[in-house]
mmCIF file with all atom_site columns, C-alpha atoms in Angstrom:
data_model
loop_
_atom_site.group_PDB
_atom_site.id
_atom_site.type_symbol
_atom_site.label_atom_id
_atom_site.label_alt_id
_atom_site.label_comp_id
_atom_site.label_asym_id
_atom_site.label_entity_id
_atom_site.label_seq_id
_atom_site.pdbx_PDB_ins_code
_atom_site.Cartn_x
_atom_site.Cartn_y
_atom_site.Cartn_z
_atom_site.occupancy
_atom_site.B_iso_or_equiv
_atom_site.pdbx_formal_charge
_atom_site.auth_seq_id
_atom_site.auth_comp_id
_atom_site.auth_asym_id
_atom_site.auth_atom_id
_atom_site.pdbx_PDB_model_num
ATOM 1   C CA . MET A 1 1   ? 13.035  -12.249 -11.500 1.00 0.00 ? 1   MET A CA 1
ATOM 2   C CA . THR A 1 2   ? 11.183  -13.460 -13.928 1.00 0.00 ? 2   THR A CA 1
ATOM 3   C CA . ILE A 1 3   ? 8.769   -11.893 -16.565 1.00 0.00 ? 3   ILE A CA 1
ATOM 4   C CA . LYS A 1 4   ? 5.996   -13.349 -15.097 1.00 0.00 ? 4   LYS A CA 1
ATOM 5   C CA . THR A 1 5   ? 7.406   -12.103 -11.302 1.00 0.00 ? 5   THR A CA 1
ATOM 6   C CA . LEU A 1 6   ? 7.781   -9.047  -12.087 1.00 0.00 ? 6   LEU A CA 1
ATOM 7   C CA . LEU A 1 7   ? 4.562   -8.736  -13.072 1.00 0.00 ? 7   LEU A CA 1
ATOM 8   C CA . ILE A 1 8   ? 2.485   -10.073 -10.763 1.00 0.00 ? 8   ILE A CA 1
ATOM 9   C CA . GLU A 1 9   ? 4.868   -7.410  -8.738  1.00 0.00 ? 9   GLU A CA 1
ATOM 10  C CA . MET A 1 10  ? 3.413   -4.481  -11.393 1.00 0.00 ? 10  MET A CA 1
ATOM 11  C CA . LYS A 1 11  ? 0.146   -5.789  -10.605 1.00 0.00 ? 11  LYS A CA 1
ATOM 12  C CA . ASN A 1 12  ? 0.041   -5.869  -6.751  1.00 0.00 ? 12  ASN A CA 1
ATOM 13  C CA . MET A 1 13  ? 1.911   -2.372  -6.588  1.00 0.00 ? 13  MET A CA 1
ATOM 14  C CA . SER A 1 14  ? -0.081  -0.783  -9.250  1.00 0.00 ? 14  SER A CA 1
ATOM 15  C CA . GLU A 1 15  ? -3.367  -1.967  -6.839  1.00 0.00 ? 15  GLU A CA 1
ATOM 16  C CA . LEU A 1 16  ? -2.213  -0.893  -3.943  1.00 0.00 ? 16  LEU A CA 1
ATOM 17  C CA . MET A 1 17  ? -1.317  2.447   -5.276  1.00 0.00 ? 17  MET A CA 1
ATOM 18  C CA . VAL A 1 18  ? -4.635  3.213   -6.733  1.00 0.00 ? 18  VAL A CA 1
ATOM 19  C CA . ASP A 1 19  ? -5.532  2.626   -2.951  1.00 0.00 ? 19  ASP A CA 1
ATOM 20  C CA . LEU A 1 20  ? -3.126  4.622   -1.312  1.00 0.00 ? 20  LEU A CA 1
ATOM 21  C CA . ALA A 1 21  ? -3.588  7.663   -3.955  1.00 0.00 ? 21  ALA A CA 1
ATOM 22  C CA . TYR A 1 22  ? -7.647  7.858   -3.480  1.00 0.00 ? 22  TYR A CA 1
ATOM 23  C CA . SER A 1 23  ? -7.266  7.867   0.321   1.00 0.00 ? 23  SER A CA 1
ATOM 24  C CA . ALA A 1 24  ? -4.338  10.605  0.306   1.00 0.00 ? 24  ALA A CA 1
ATOM 25  C CA . VAL A 1 25  ? -6.565  12.765  -2.085  1.00 0.00 ? 25  VAL A CA 1
ATOM 26  C CA . LEU A 1 26  ? -9.850  12.110  0.679   1.00 0.00 ? 26  LEU A CA 1
ATOM 27  C CA . PHE A 1 27  ? -7.790  12.350  3.652   1.00 0.00 ? 27  PHE A CA 1
ATOM 28  C CA . ASN A 1 28  ? -5.084  15.450  2.674   1.00 0.00 ? 28  ASN A CA 1
ATOM 29  C CA . SER A 1 29  ? -3.208  12.566  3.481   1.00 0.00 ? 29  SER A CA 1
ATOM 30  C CA . LYS A 1 30  ? 1.008   13.446  2.250   1.00 0.00 ? 30  LYS A CA 1
ATOM 31  C CA . ALA A 1 31  ? 2.536   10.331  3.977   1.00 0.00 ? 31  ALA A CA 1
ATOM 32  C CA . ALA A 1 32  ? 0.247   8.387   1.661   1.00 0.00 ? 32  ALA A CA 1
ATOM 33  C CA . ALA A 1 33  ? 1.261   10.830  -1.270  1.00 0.00 ? 33  ALA A CA 1
ATOM 34  C CA . GLU A 1 34  ? 4.888   10.023  -0.440  1.00 0.00 ? 34  GLU A CA 1
ATOM 35  C CA . GLU A 1 35  ? 4.644   6.373   -0.798  1.00 0.00 ? 35  GLU A CA 1
ATOM 36  C CA . VAL A 1 36  ? 2.779   6.578   -4.131  1.00 0.00 ? 36  VAL A CA 1
ATOM 37  C CA . ILE A 1 37  ? 5.931   7.751   -5.698  1.00 0.00 ? 37  ILE A CA 1
ATOM 38  C CA . ALA A 1 38  ? 8.101   5.592   -3.807  1.00 0.00 ? 38  ALA A CA 1
ATOM 39  C CA . LEU A 1 39  ? 5.760   3.194   -5.604  1.00 0.00 ? 39  LEU A CA 1
ATOM 40  C CA . GLU A 1 40  ? 5.822   4.600   -8.745  1.00 0.00 ? 40  GLU A CA 1
ATOM 41  C CA . ASN A 1 41  ? 9.620   4.767   -9.463  1.00 0.00 ? 41  ASN A CA 1
ATOM 42  C CA . GLU A 1 42  ? 9.528   1.135   -8.948  1.00 0.00 ? 42  GLU A CA 1
ATOM 43  C CA . VAL A 1 43  ? 6.333   0.180   -11.445 1.00 0.00 ? 43  VAL A CA 1
ATOM 44  C CA . ASN A 1 44  ? 8.643   2.468   -13.944 1.00 0.00 ? 44  ASN A CA 1
ATOM 45  C CA . SER A 1 45  ? 11.875  0.529   -13.230 1.00 0.00 ? 45  SER A CA 1
ATOM 46  C CA . MET A 1 46  ? 10.018  -2.749  -13.063 1.00 0.00 ? 46  MET A CA 1
ATOM 47  C CA . ASN A 1 47  ? 8.783   -2.338  -16.546 1.00 0.00 ? 47  ASN A CA 1
ATOM 48  C CA . TYR A 1 48  ? 11.760  -1.103  -18.295 1.00 0.00 ? 48  TYR A CA 1
ATOM 49  C CA . GLU A 1 49  ? 12.754  -4.729  -16.976 1.00 0.00 ? 49  GLU A CA 1
ATOM 50  C CA . ILE A 1 50  ? 9.994   -6.865  -18.263 1.00 0.00 ? 50  ILE A CA 1
ATOM 51  C CA . LYS A 1 51  ? 10.474  -4.782  -21.918 1.00 0.00 ? 51  LYS A CA 1
ATOM 52  C CA . LYS A 1 52  ? 14.554  -5.940  -21.869 1.00 0.00 ? 52  LYS A CA 1
ATOM 53  C CA . GLU A 1 53  ? 13.548  -9.581  -20.682 1.00 0.00 ? 53  GLU A CA 1
ATOM 54  C CA . SER A 1 54  ? 11.485  -9.103  -23.341 1.00 0.00 ? 54  SER A CA 1
ATOM 55  C CA . LEU A 1 55  ? 14.002  -8.739  -26.078 1.00 0.00 ? 55  LEU A CA 1
ATOM 56  C CA . VAL A 1 56  ? 16.269  -11.296 -24.467 1.00 0.00 ? 56  VAL A CA 1
ATOM 57  C CA . ALA A 1 57  ? 13.117  -14.124 -24.291 1.00 0.00 ? 57  ALA A CA 1
ATOM 58  C CA . ALA A 1 58  ? 12.222  -13.511 -27.890 1.00 0.00 ? 58  ALA A CA 1
ATOM 59  C CA . ARG A 1 59  ? 14.008  -15.996 -30.498 1.00 0.00 ? 59  ARG A CA 1
ATOM 60  C CA . SER A 1 60  ? 10.886  -16.035 -33.090 1.00 0.00 ? 60  SER A CA 1
ATOM 61  C CA . TYR A 1 61  ? 8.256   -13.783 -34.787 1.00 0.00 ? 61  TYR A CA 1
ATOM 62  C CA . GLU A 1 62  ? 6.323   -16.050 -33.029 1.00 0.00 ? 62  GLU A CA 1
ATOM 63  C CA . ASP A 1 63  ? 7.830   -15.538 -29.851 1.00 0.00 ? 63  ASP A CA 1
ATOM 64  C CA . ALA A 1 64  ? 7.781   -11.817 -29.896 1.00 0.00 ? 64  ALA A CA 1
ATOM 65  C CA . GLU A 1 65  ? 3.699   -11.303 -30.828 1.00 0.00 ? 65  GLU A CA 1
ATOM 66  C CA . LYS A 1 66  ? 3.314   -13.790 -27.897 1.00 0.00 ? 66  LYS A CA 1
ATOM 67  C CA . LEU A 1 67  ? 5.621   -11.101 -25.491 1.00 0.00 ? 67  LEU A CA 1
ATOM 68  C CA . THR A 1 68  ? 4.021   -7.883  -27.044 1.00 0.00 ? 68  THR A CA 1
ATOM 69  C CA . ALA A 1 69  ? 1.161   -9.201  -24.891 1.00 0.00 ? 69  ALA A CA 1
ATOM 70  C CA . LEU A 1 70  ? 2.693   -9.142  -22.030 1.00 0.00 ? 70  LEU A CA 1
ATOM 71  C CA . ILE A 1 71  ? 4.522   -5.423  -22.694 1.00 0.00 ? 71  ILE A CA 1
ATOM 72  C CA . GLU A 1 72  ? 1.018   -4.270  -23.521 1.00 0.00 ? 72  GLU A CA 1
ATOM 73  C CA . ILE A 1 73  ? 0.081   -5.521  -20.074 1.00 0.00 ? 73  ILE A CA 1
ATOM 74  C CA . ALA A 1 74  ? 3.111   -4.120  -18.122 1.00 0.00 ? 74  ALA A CA 1
ATOM 75  C CA . GLU A 1 75  ? 2.196   -0.810  -19.780 1.00 0.00 ? 75  GLU A CA 1
ATOM 76  C CA . ALA A 1 76  ? -1.171  -0.992  -18.931 1.00 0.00 ? 76  ALA A CA 1
ATOM 77  C CA . ALA A 1 77  ? 0.449   -1.398  -15.362 1.00 0.00 ? 77  ALA A CA 1
ATOM 78  C CA . GLU A 1 78  ? 2.321   1.611   -15.393 1.00 0.00 ? 78  GLU A CA 1
ATOM 79  C CA . SER A 1 79  ? 0.045   3.899   -16.822 1.00 0.00 ? 79  SER A CA 1
ATOM 80  C CA . ILE A 1 80  ? -2.163  2.331   -13.573 1.00 0.00 ? 80  ILE A CA 1
ATOM 81  C CA . ALA A 1 81  ? 0.466   3.867   -11.848 1.00 0.00 ? 81  ALA A CA 1
ATOM 82  C CA . ASN A 1 82  ? 0.744   7.573   -13.181 1.00 0.00 ? 82  ASN A CA 1
ATOM 83  C CA . ALA A 1 83  ? -2.460  8.287   -12.419 1.00 0.00 ? 83  ALA A CA 1
ATOM 84  C CA . ALA A 1 84  ? -1.954  7.685   -9.267  1.00 0.00 ? 84  ALA A CA 1
ATOM 85  C CA . LYS A 1 85  ? 0.786   9.363   -8.601  1.00 0.00 ? 85  LYS A CA 1
ATOM 86  C CA . ASP A 1 86  ? -0.875  12.087  -10.065 1.00 0.00 ? 86  ASP A CA 1
ATOM 87  C CA . LEU A 1 87  ? -3.585  11.965  -7.638  1.00 0.00 ? 87  LEU A CA 1
ATOM 88  C CA . ALA A 1 88  ? -0.635  12.101  -5.232  1.00 0.00 ? 88  ALA A CA 1
ATOM 89  C CA . ASP A 1 89  ? 1.134   14.901  -6.523  1.00 0.00 ? 89  ASP A CA 1
ATOM 90  C CA . LEU A 1 90  ? -1.823  16.878  -6.071  1.00 0.00 ? 90  LEU A CA 1
ATOM 91  C CA . VAL A 1 91  ? -2.168  16.046  -1.812  1.00 0.00 ? 91  VAL A CA 1
ATOM 92  C CA . ILE A 1 92  ? 1.972   16.761  -2.072  1.00 0.00 ? 92  ILE A CA 1
ATOM 93  C CA . THR A 1 93  ? 1.821   20.347  -3.673  1.00 0.00 ? 93  THR A CA 1
ATOM 94  C CA . GLY A 1 94  ? -0.944  21.914  -1.462  1.00 0.00 ? 94  GLY A CA 1
ATOM 95  C CA . PHE A 1 95  ? -3.923  20.785  -3.671  1.00 0.00 ? 95  PHE A CA 1
ATOM 96  C CA . LYS A 1 96  ? -7.723  22.234  -1.943  1.00 0.00 ? 96  LYS A CA 1
ATOM 97  C CA . PRO A 1 97  ? -10.362 19.362  -2.399  1.00 0.00 ? 97  PRO A CA 1
ATOM 98  C CA . HIS A 1 98  ? -13.456 20.546  -3.484  1.00 0.00 ? 98  HIS A CA 1
ATOM 99  C CA . PRO A 1 99  ? -16.079 21.113  -0.949  1.00 0.00 ? 99  PRO A CA 1
ATOM 100 C CA . VAL A 1 100 ? -17.720 17.940  -2.778  1.00 0.00 ? 100 VAL A CA 1
ATOM 101 C CA . PHE A 1 101 ? -14.336 15.848  -1.514  1.00 0.00 ? 101 PHE A CA 1
ATOM 102 C CA . LYS A 1 102 ? -14.672 17.258  2.031   1.00 0.00 ? 102 LYS A CA 1
ATOM 103 C CA . MET A 1 103 ? -18.681 16.288  2.158   1.00 0.00 ? 103 MET A CA 1
ATOM 104 C CA . VAL A 1 104 ? -16.883 12.868  1.194   1.00 0.00 ? 104 VAL A CA 1
ATOM 105 C CA . MET A 1 105 ? -14.180 13.350  3.838   1.00 0.00 ? 105 MET A CA 1
ATOM 106 C CA . GLU A 1 106 ? -17.276 14.326  7.071   1.00 0.00 ? 106 GLU A CA 1
ATOM 107 C CA . GLU A 1 107 ? -18.800 11.509  6.324   1.00 0.00 ? 107 GLU A CA 1
ATOM 108 C CA . SER A 1 108 ? -16.348 8.876   5.732   1.00 0.00 ? 108 SER A CA 1
ATOM 109 C CA . ASP A 1 109 ? -15.033 7.310   9.191   1.00 0.00 ? 109 ASP A CA 1
ATOM 110 C CA . LYS A 1 110 ? -12.005 5.645   7.170   1.00 0.00 ? 110 LYS A CA 1
ATOM 111 C CA . SER A 1 111 ? -8.558  7.058   7.877   1.00 0.00 ? 111 SER A CA 1
ATOM 112 C CA . ILE A 1 112 ? -5.256  5.975   6.321   1.00 0.00 ? 112 ILE A CA 1
ATOM 113 C CA . VAL A 1 113 ? -2.525  5.969   8.478   1.00 0.00 ? 113 VAL A CA 1
ATOM 114 C CA . ARG A 1 114 ? 1.862   4.736   8.332   1.00 0.00 ? 114 ARG A CA 1
ATOM 115 C CA . VAL A 1 115 ? 3.737   3.995   11.318  1.00 0.00 ? 115 VAL A CA 1
ATOM 116 C CA . THR A 1 116 ? 7.247   2.553   11.959  1.00 0.00 ? 116 THR A CA 1
ATOM 117 C CA . VAL A 1 117 ? 7.006   -0.519  14.743  1.00 0.00 ? 117 VAL A CA 1
ATOM 118 C CA . ASP A 1 118 ? 9.359   0.440   17.020  1.00 0.00 ? 118 ASP A CA 1
ATOM 119 C CA . ASP A 1 119 ? 11.175  -2.214  19.087  1.00 0.00 ? 119 ASP A CA 1
ATOM 120 C CA . SER A 1 120 ? 9.258   -2.138  22.499  1.00 0.00 ? 120 SER A CA 1
ATOM 121 C CA . SER A 1 121 ? 5.830   -2.232  20.778  1.00 0.00 ? 121 SER A CA 1
ATOM 122 C CA . GLU A 1 122 ? 3.502   -5.010  21.183  1.00 0.00 ? 122 GLU A CA 1
ATOM 123 C CA . LEU A 1 123 ? 2.819   -5.752  17.689  1.00 0.00 ? 123 LEU A CA 1
ATOM 124 C CA . ALA A 1 124 ? 6.734   -6.542  17.268  1.00 0.00 ? 124 ALA A CA 1
ATOM 125 C CA . ASN A 1 125 ? 6.924   -10.088 16.377  1.00 0.00 ? 125 ASN A CA 1
ATOM 126 C CA . ASN A 1 126 ? 3.485   -11.013 16.235  1.00 0.00 ? 126 ASN A CA 1
ATOM 127 C CA . THR A 1 127 ? 2.162   -12.401 13.409  1.00 0.00 ? 127 THR A CA 1
ATOM 128 C CA . LEU A 1 128 ? -0.926  -10.200 12.153  1.00 0.00 ? 128 LEU A CA 1
ATOM 129 C CA . GLY A 1 129 ? -3.716  -12.953 13.549  1.00 0.00 ? 129 GLY A CA 1
ATOM 130 C CA . ASP A 1 130 ? -2.414  -13.070 16.975  1.00 0.00 ? 130 ASP A CA 1
ATOM 131 C CA . LEU A 1 131 ? -3.206  -9.048  17.138  1.00 0.00 ? 131 LEU A CA 1
ATOM 132 C CA . LEU A 1 132 ? -6.500  -8.716  15.613  1.00 0.00 ? 132 LEU A CA 1
ATOM 133 C CA . LEU A 1 133 ? -5.843  -5.471  15.055  1.00 0.00 ? 133 LEU A CA 1
ATOM 134 C CA . VAL A 1 134 ? -9.114  -5.521  12.174  1.00 0.00 ? 134 VAL A CA 1
ATOM 135 C CA . ASN A 1 135 ? -11.064 -6.246  15.022  1.00 0.00 ? 135 ASN A CA 1
ATOM 136 C CA . ARG A 1 136 ? -9.257  -3.938  18.473  1.00 0.00 ? 136 ARG A CA 1
ATOM 137 C CA . THR A 1 137 ? -8.542  -1.197  16.577  1.00 0.00 ? 137 THR A CA 1
ATOM 138 C CA . GLY A 1 138 ? -10.522 -1.242  13.113  1.00 0.00 ? 138 GLY A CA 1
ATOM 139 C CA . MET A 1 139 ? -7.609  -1.031  11.516  1.00 0.00 ? 139 MET A CA 1
ATOM 140 C CA . ARG A 1 140 ? -6.925  -2.601  8.191   1.00 0.00 ? 140 ARG A CA 1
ATOM 141 C CA . VAL A 1 141 ? -3.399  -3.058  7.015   1.00 0.00 ? 141 VAL A CA 1
ATOM 142 C CA . ILE A 1 142 ? -3.285  -3.079  3.531   1.00 0.00 ? 142 ILE A CA 1
ATOM 143 C CA . ALA A 1 143 ? 0.677   -3.426  2.942   1.00 0.00 ? 143 ALA A CA 1
ATOM 144 C CA . ILE A 1 144 ? 4.219   -3.663  4.933   1.00 0.00 ? 144 ILE A CA 1
ATOM 145 C CA . ARG A 1 145 ? 7.136   -2.614  3.878   1.00 0.00 ? 145 ARG A CA 1
ATOM 146 C CA . ARG A 1 146 ? 10.447  -3.982  5.648   1.00 0.00 ? 146 ARG A CA 1
ATOM 147 C CA . GLY A 1 147 ? 13.562  -2.439  4.631   1.00 0.00 ? 147 GLY A CA 1
ATOM 148 C CA . SER A 1 148 ? 13.800  -1.978  0.473   1.00 0.00 ? 148 SER A CA 1
ATOM 149 C CA . SER A 1 149 ? 10.809  -4.613  0.323   1.00 0.00 ? 149 SER A CA 1
ATOM 150 C CA . TRP A 1 150 ? 7.387   -4.851  -0.061  1.00 0.00 ? 150 TRP A CA 1
ATOM 151 C CA . ILE A 1 151 ? 4.452   -7.378  1.328   1.00 0.00 ? 151 ILE A CA 1
ATOM 152 C CA . TYR A 1 152 ? 1.048   -7.420  -0.336  1.00 0.00 ? 152 TYR A CA 1
ATOM 153 C CA . GLY A 1 153 ? -1.996  -8.382  1.310   1.00 0.00 ? 153 GLY A CA 1
ATOM 154 C CA . PRO A 1 154 ? -0.689  -9.141  4.333   1.00 0.00 ? 154 PRO A CA 1
ATOM 155 C CA . ASP A 1 155 ? -2.633  -12.368 6.021   1.00 0.00 ? 155 ASP A CA 1
ATOM 156 C CA . LYS A 1 156 ? -3.066  -13.534 9.886   1.00 0.00 ? 156 LYS A CA 1
ATOM 157 C CA . HIS A 1 157 ? 0.134   -15.622 9.315   1.00 0.00 ? 157 HIS A CA 1
ATOM 158 C CA . THR A 1 158 ? 2.241   -12.531 8.916   1.00 0.00 ? 158 THR A CA 1
ATOM 159 C CA . MET A 1 159 ? 4.505   -11.603 11.377  1.00 0.00 ? 159 MET A CA 1
ATOM 160 C CA . LEU A 1 160 ? 5.518   -7.811  11.941  1.00 0.00 ? 160 LEU A CA 1
ATOM 161 C CA . LEU A 1 161 ? 9.059   -7.602  12.985  1.00 0.00 ? 161 LEU A CA 1
ATOM 162 C CA . PRO A 1 162 ? 10.360  -4.275  14.318  1.00 0.00 ? 162 PRO A CA 1
ATOM 163 C CA . GLY A 1 163 ? 11.572  -1.740  12.077  1.00 0.00 ? 163 GLY A CA 1
ATOM 164 C CA . ASP A 1 164 ? 8.404   -2.315  10.191  1.00 0.00 ? 164 ASP A CA 1
ATOM 165 C CA . THR A 1 165 ? 6.739   0.355   7.727   1.00 0.00 ? 165 THR A CA 1
ATOM 166 C CA . LEU A 1 166 ? 3.277   -0.634  7.921   1.00 0.00 ? 166 LEU A CA 1
ATOM 167 C CA . ILE A 1 167 ? 0.236   1.509   5.826   1.00 0.00 ? 167 ILE A CA 1
ATOM 168 C CA . LEU A 1 168 ? -3.528  0.720   7.501   1.00 0.00 ? 168 LEU A CA 1
ATOM 169 C CA . LYS A 1 169 ? -6.682  1.887   6.767   1.00 0.00 ? 169 LYS A CA 1
ATOM 170 C CA . GLY A 1 170 ? -9.498  2.253   8.786   1.00 0.00 ? 170 GLY A CA 1
ATOM 171 C CA . THR A 1 171 ? -10.731 5.115   11.390  1.00 0.00 ? 171 THR A CA 1
ATOM 172 C CA . ASP A 1 172 ? -9.752  7.959   12.622  1.00 0.00 ? 172 ASP A CA 1
ATOM 173 C CA . GLU A 1 173 ? -9.883  6.956   16.362  1.00 0.00 ? 173 GLU A CA 1
ATOM 174 C CA . GLY A 1 174 ? -8.108  3.699   15.167  1.00 0.00 ? 174 GLY A CA 1
ATOM 175 C CA . ALA A 1 175 ? -5.156  5.584   13.935  1.00 0.00 ? 175 ALA A CA 1
ATOM 176 C CA . ASP A 1 176 ? -4.776  7.346   16.976  1.00 0.00 ? 176 ASP A CA 1
ATOM 177 C CA . LEU A 1 177 ? -4.697  3.671   18.993  1.00 0.00 ? 177 LEU A CA 1
ATOM 178 C CA . LEU A 1 178 ? -2.265  2.228   16.087  1.00 0.00 ? 178 LEU A CA 1
ATOM 179 C CA . GLU A 1 179 ? -0.051  5.182   16.194  1.00 0.00 ? 179 GLU A CA 1
ATOM 180 C CA . LYS A 1 180 ? 0.823   4.289   19.422  1.00 0.00 ? 180 LYS A CA 1
ATOM 181 C CA . LEU A 1 181 ? 0.898   0.802   19.928  1.00 0.00 ? 181 LEU A CA 1
ATOM 182 C CA . ALA A 1 182 ? 3.434   0.782   17.139  1.00 0.00 ? 182 ALA A CA 1
ATOM 183 C CA . ALA A 1 183 ? 5.943   2.830   19.199  1.00 0.00 ? 183 ALA A CA 1
ATOM 184 C CA . GLY A 1 184 ? 5.160   1.246   22.208  1.00 0.00 ? 184 GLY A CA 1
ATOM 185 C CA . ALA A 1 185 ? 3.191   4.351   23.956  1.00 0.00 ? 185 ALA A CA 1
ATOM 186 C CA . CYS A 1 186 ? 0.687   2.004   25.175  1.00 0.00 ? 186 CYS A CA 1
ATOM 187 C CA . SER A 1 187 ? -0.116  -2.014  24.896  1.00 0.00 ? 187 SER A CA 1
ATOM 188 C CA . LEU A 1 188 ? -3.664  -4.018  23.448  1.00 0.00 ? 188 LEU A CA 1
ATOM 189 C CA . GLU A 1 189 ? -4.326  -4.045  27.676  1.00 0.00 ? 189 GLU A CA 1
ATOM 190 C CA . ASP A 1 190 ? -4.744  -0.116  27.118  1.00 0.00 ? 190 ASP A CA 1
ATOM 191 C CA . ILE A 1 191 ? -7.437  -0.426  24.448  1.00 0.00 ? 191 ILE A CA 1
ATOM 192 C CA . PRO A 1 192 ? -10.967 0.472   25.435  1.00 0.00 ? 192 PRO A CA 1
ATOM 193 C CA . GLU A 1 193 ? -13.240 -2.546  25.575  1.00 0.00 ? 193 GLU A CA 1
ATOM 194 C CA . GLU A 1 194 ? -15.825 -1.242  22.736  1.00 0.00 ? 194 GLU A CA 1
ATOM 195 C CA . LEU A 1 195 ? -13.491 -1.868  20.192  1.00 0.00 ? 195 LEU A CA 1
ATOM 196 C CA . GLU A 1 196 ? -12.536 -4.955  20.766  1.00 0.00 ? 196 GLU A CA 1
ATOM 197 C CA . GLU A 1 197 ? -15.910 -6.368  20.351  1.00 0.00 ? 197 GLU A CA 1
ATOM 198 C CA . ASP A 1 198 ? -16.796 -8.188  16.328  1.00 0.00 ? 198 ASP A CA 1
#
C-alpha cells in the first residue's frame, strides 16, 4: 500500500472507531466495543507501515520535511484510535455509566447492532439501494466487514454478501428486525408497514 492509501484507510478507520466507541459507551454495546479494539490494532499497524514507507521514500532533507507532516497526521489518527479504544475498554471491563449517560440512553432512540448475513437471508446478494434498510427498518449501515477487510460508508450500490458482518445504527425495534433478517428468520415482507413509511 502507498502512504496515501494507508492515510485514507487510517482516516476512515479512526472515524468509524469514534462512532463505534461512542455508541458502545452510550448503549453499553460490547459488540461495538470489541470491533473498536480490533480496529485499533489495525490502525497501529498502518501507522507503523507509514513510518517505514516514509523512511524508504525520503531521498533528501526536503523530502524528509514533507514526509514528517504525513507522519504527524498518521500519529494524530492513531491518537484518535487510541482514545476510541479507551472508551471501548470501559465497556469491556464492565464500566457502569454515570446516571447522565442513562438519562441520555433513555431519551435516545438510537441503537447499534452487529449482524452476520446468513446464506438464507434476503439481505444476501442484494444492494443496499435495493433493500432500502433505512426506510424499512430505521437502521443505517455504518460499515461492513468482509473477511479481513472493511467497507466504510457503504452506499446504495454496495452489495451485501453471505458472511458479511454489518455494523448498523438506528432504532431498537430496527435492530431486532435486522438481526432476524440477517439470520433468515424473517423476510422483508414481514416488516410492519409503519416502518416502511419514509
